[in-house]
């Protein structure tokens, strides 16, 4: 008899995006012809940088000729891209990352979701609340999260690190020992950012507890404050205790093109039951080469083009465009009397709605025809908040904020 992985039955159905879709569909049915402005889901809206398009075209042409055609490439990514990543994203910031520590992939969602596979099922896992749901659900699927507790609205087997107004959505260190910690800065959904001093505390905790930090830096490119770290490897000692995830999705508009990477430093170790240290780089290399066959050659060339002088200038413009939207949203919401986090070094603005998340969502949908994301969908600590995303045209953002102002004033 074929049996299922019963851990999947512990998964809480994610009602968030399907609920939003249902409410939006009902609104559209009741208001045909009304222009809806979507500032909910975190997908980019602007075209790919010209440097990437040119590289994509050139690489596609290479694929047409027998003499330049490429079949399977190295699973870890082509050297041209791994070298560009190590040099520009890390070494240029004083962080020691070598090209062979970079694993190119087709998304940070898969990487952040898959990495736990090489770790023991006995690991005690800590997540922040609110949280990017992938970290939680992949641990539920693996069987590390325990049972869903209706009373607490949480999984019994996970350690939740609360974000709130008081700590500015930078949760404190766990008060009990944990083995695996998911951190995401700049944060989705809250837009909060961690200082070097704060990351130092996490690295020190991980060292003291022989724990591992999975550091999701998918929104690193939005950091404008020069004092903030872009990579956890800017922190001394992090190479021994942290794996970092990056993505071109928001950095360069690659959500539909798909390219990302994971850094696993050679010093980073995990242990067997008998205490023997094992290289995570070797384990991840084994897993990656077994289960993944590489990102397409044209896409890796397009990613490489991001590091050319033209590419760098173009992604700066792209990010500045969204950050200008973010600043505008934050200013308008603040002027309306709502406390905001994010929007300065992040494309997300996390707004204290001073009411139930869904009620606030419904108000913006039904009275302003603007879609946001209710904070409660990201965890218990998100209740009372909404997330507004800056990914849209400035014209739409302006119109959305005019409508929201008229409703909330
Ligand atoms: N990590 C975070 C925190 C995200 O918000 C997202 C996407 O929204 C991802 C990872 C996924 O990135 P990718 O498009 O590379 O899969």
Coordinates of C-alpha atoms in Angstrom, one line a residue, residues 207-387:
X207 CA 29.0 29.7 17.9
X208 CA 28.2 29.3 21.6
X209 CA 25.4 26.8 20.9
X210 CA 27.0 25.0 17.9
X211 CA 24.0 26.2 15.9
X212 CA 23.6 27.1 12.3
X213 CA 22.1 30.4 10.9
X214 CA 20.3 30.3 7.6
X215 CA 20.6 33.9 6.5
X216 CA 18.2 35.0 3.8
X217 CA 19.5 38.2 2.1
X218 CA 17.0 38.2 -0.8
X219 CA 16.4 41.9 -0.3
X220 CA 20.0 43.0 0.4
X221 CA 20.1 45.2 -2.7
X222 CA 17.5 47.5 -1.1
X223 CA 19.9 48.5 1.7
X224 CA 20.8 52.2 1.3
X225 CA 22.1 52.9 4.8
X226 CA 25.9 52.5 4.5
X227 CA 26.3 51.3 8.1
X228 CA 24.1 48.2 7.6
X229 CA 25.7 44.9 6.6
X230 CA 24.6 43.4 3.3
X231 CA 26.0 40.0 4.1
X232 CA 26.3 38.0 7.3
X233 CA 29.9 37.3 6.2
X234 CA 30.7 40.9 7.1
X235 CA 30.5 39.7 10.7
X236 CA 33.6 38.1 12.0
X237 CA 33.2 34.4 12.6
X238 CA 30.1 34.0 10.5
X239 CA 31.8 31.7 8.0
X240 CA 31.8 29.0 10.7
X241 CA 28.1 29.2 11.5
X242 CA 26.1 30.7 8.6
X243 CA 24.8 29.9 5.2
X244 CA 23.6 32.8 3.1
X245 CA 20.9 32.9 0.4
X246 CA 20.7 35.5 -2.3
X247 CA 18.3 36.0 -5.2
X248 CA 18.3 38.1 -8.4
X249 CA 14.5 38.2 -8.2
X250 CA 14.1 41.5 -6.6
X251 CA 17.7 42.8 -7.2
X252 CA 17.4 42.7 -11.0
X253 CA 13.7 41.8 -11.8
X254 CA 14.4 38.1 -12.2
X255 CA 11.2 36.7 -10.6
X256 CA 10.2 35.2 -14.0
X257 CA 13.8 34.6 -15.3
X258 CA 14.8 32.6 -12.2
X259 CA 18.3 32.8 -10.8
X260 CA 19.7 32.9 -7.2
X261 CA 22.5 31.4 -5.2
X262 CA 23.5 30.0 -1.9
X263 CA 26.9 30.5 -0.1
X264 CA 28.2 27.6 2.0
X265 CA 31.6 28.5 3.4
X266 CA 34.1 25.7 3.7
X267 CA 34.6 26.3 7.5
X268 CA 30.9 25.8 8.2
X269 CA 30.4 22.5 10.0
X270 CA 27.5 20.4 11.4
X271 CA 27.9 17.3 13.5
X272 CA 27.1 13.7 13.5
X273 CA 25.3 12.1 16.5
X274 CA 28.7 11.1 17.9
X275 CA 30.0 14.7 17.6
X276 CA 32.2 14.4 14.5
X277 CA 32.3 17.6 12.5
X278 CA 31.1 17.3 8.9
X279 CA 31.5 19.9 6.2
X280 CA 28.2 21.4 5.2
X281 CA 29.8 22.6 2.0
X282 CA 30.5 18.9 1.1
X283 CA 27.0 17.9 2.1
X284 CA 25.3 20.6 0.2
X285 CA 27.5 20.0 -2.8
X286 CA 26.4 16.3 -2.7
X287 CA 22.7 17.2 -2.4
X288 CA 22.9 20.0 -5.1
X289 CA 24.7 17.8 -7.7
X290 CA 22.3 14.9 -7.1
X291 CA 19.0 16.8 -7.2
X292 CA 19.8 19.8 -9.4
X293 CA 21.1 20.1 -13.0
X294 CA 22.1 23.7 -13.1
X295 CA 20.5 27.0 -14.2
X296 CA 20.3 27.5 -18.0
X297 CA 23.3 29.0 -19.7
X298 CA 21.6 32.1 -21.1
X299 CA 20.1 32.9 -17.6
X300 CA 23.5 32.6 -16.0
X301 CA 25.0 35.0 -18.7
X302 CA 22.1 37.4 -17.9
X303 CA 22.9 37.2 -14.2
X304 CA 26.6 37.8 -14.9
X305 CA 25.7 40.9 -16.9
X306 CA 24.3 42.4 -13.7
X307 CA 27.9 42.8 -12.5
X308 CA 29.0 44.8 -15.6
X309 CA 29.3 48.6 -15.2
X310 CA 26.1 49.0 -17.3
X311 CA 24.3 46.3 -15.3
X312 CA 25.3 47.8 -12.0
X313 CA 24.0 51.2 -13.1
X314 CA 20.8 49.7 -14.4
X315 CA 19.9 47.7 -11.3
X316 CA 20.7 50.7 -9.1
X317 CA 18.1 52.7 -11.1
X318 CA 15.6 49.8 -10.8
X319 CA 16.0 49.6 -7.1
X320 CA 15.9 53.3 -6.7
X321 CA 12.6 53.4 -8.5
X322 CA 11.0 50.9 -6.1
X323 CA 12.6 52.6 -3.1
X324 CA 11.1 55.9 -4.2
X325 CA 7.7 54.2 -4.2
X326 CA 8.5 52.8 -0.8
X327 CA 9.5 56.1 0.6
X328 CA 6.3 57.7 -0.8
X329 CA 4.1 55.1 0.7
X330 CA 5.8 55.3 4.1
X331 CA 5.5 59.1 4.1
X332 CA 1.8 59.1 3.2
X333 CA 0.9 56.4 5.8
X334 CA 3.0 58.2 8.5
X335 CA 1.2 61.5 7.7
X336 CA -2.1 59.7 8.1
X337 CA -1.0 58.7 11.6
X338 CA 0.1 55.1 11.1
X339 CA 3.4 53.9 12.5
X340 CA 5.5 52.2 9.8
X341 CA 8.6 50.0 9.7
X342 CA 10.6 49.4 6.5
X343 CA 10.3 51.1 3.2
X344 CA 13.8 52.8 3.7
X345 CA 16.1 49.8 3.1
X346 CA 13.4 47.5 1.9
X347 CA 10.6 47.4 -0.7
X348 CA 8.1 46.5 2.0
X349 CA 6.3 48.9 4.4
X350 CA 4.9 47.2 7.5
X351 CA 2.1 49.3 8.9
X352 CA 0.5 49.2 12.3
X353 CA -3.1 49.2 11.2
X354 CA -4.4 49.8 14.8
X355 CA -7.1 47.2 14.0
X356 CA -7.5 43.6 12.8
X357 CA -5.3 42.8 9.8
X358 CA -8.1 41.5 7.7
X359 CA -10.5 44.3 8.6
X360 CA -7.9 46.8 7.5
X361 CA -7.3 44.8 4.4
X362 CA -11.0 44.7 3.6
X363 CA -11.3 48.5 4.2
X364 CA -8.5 49.2 1.7
X365 CA -10.0 46.8 -0.8
X366 CA -13.6 47.8 -0.6
X367 CA -13.2 51.5 -0.1
X368 CA -10.0 52.3 -1.9
X369 CA -9.8 49.4 -4.4
X370 CA -6.2 48.8 -3.2
X371 CA -4.8 45.3 -2.4
X372 CA -2.3 44.9 0.4
X373 CA -1.3 41.9 2.5
X374 CA -2.8 41.3 6.0
X375 CA 0.1 40.9 8.4
X376 CA -1.7 38.0 10.3
X377 CA -0.9 35.8 7.3
X378 CA 2.8 35.8 8.3
X379 CA 2.2 34.7 11.9
X380 CA 0.6 35.5 15.1
X381 CA 2.8 38.6 15.7
X382 CA 1.6 40.0 12.4
X383 CA -1.9 40.5 13.7
X384 CA -2.9 44.1 13.6
X385 CA -0.4 44.9 10.8
X386 CA -0.6 45.1 7.0
X387 CA 2.3 44.9 4.5

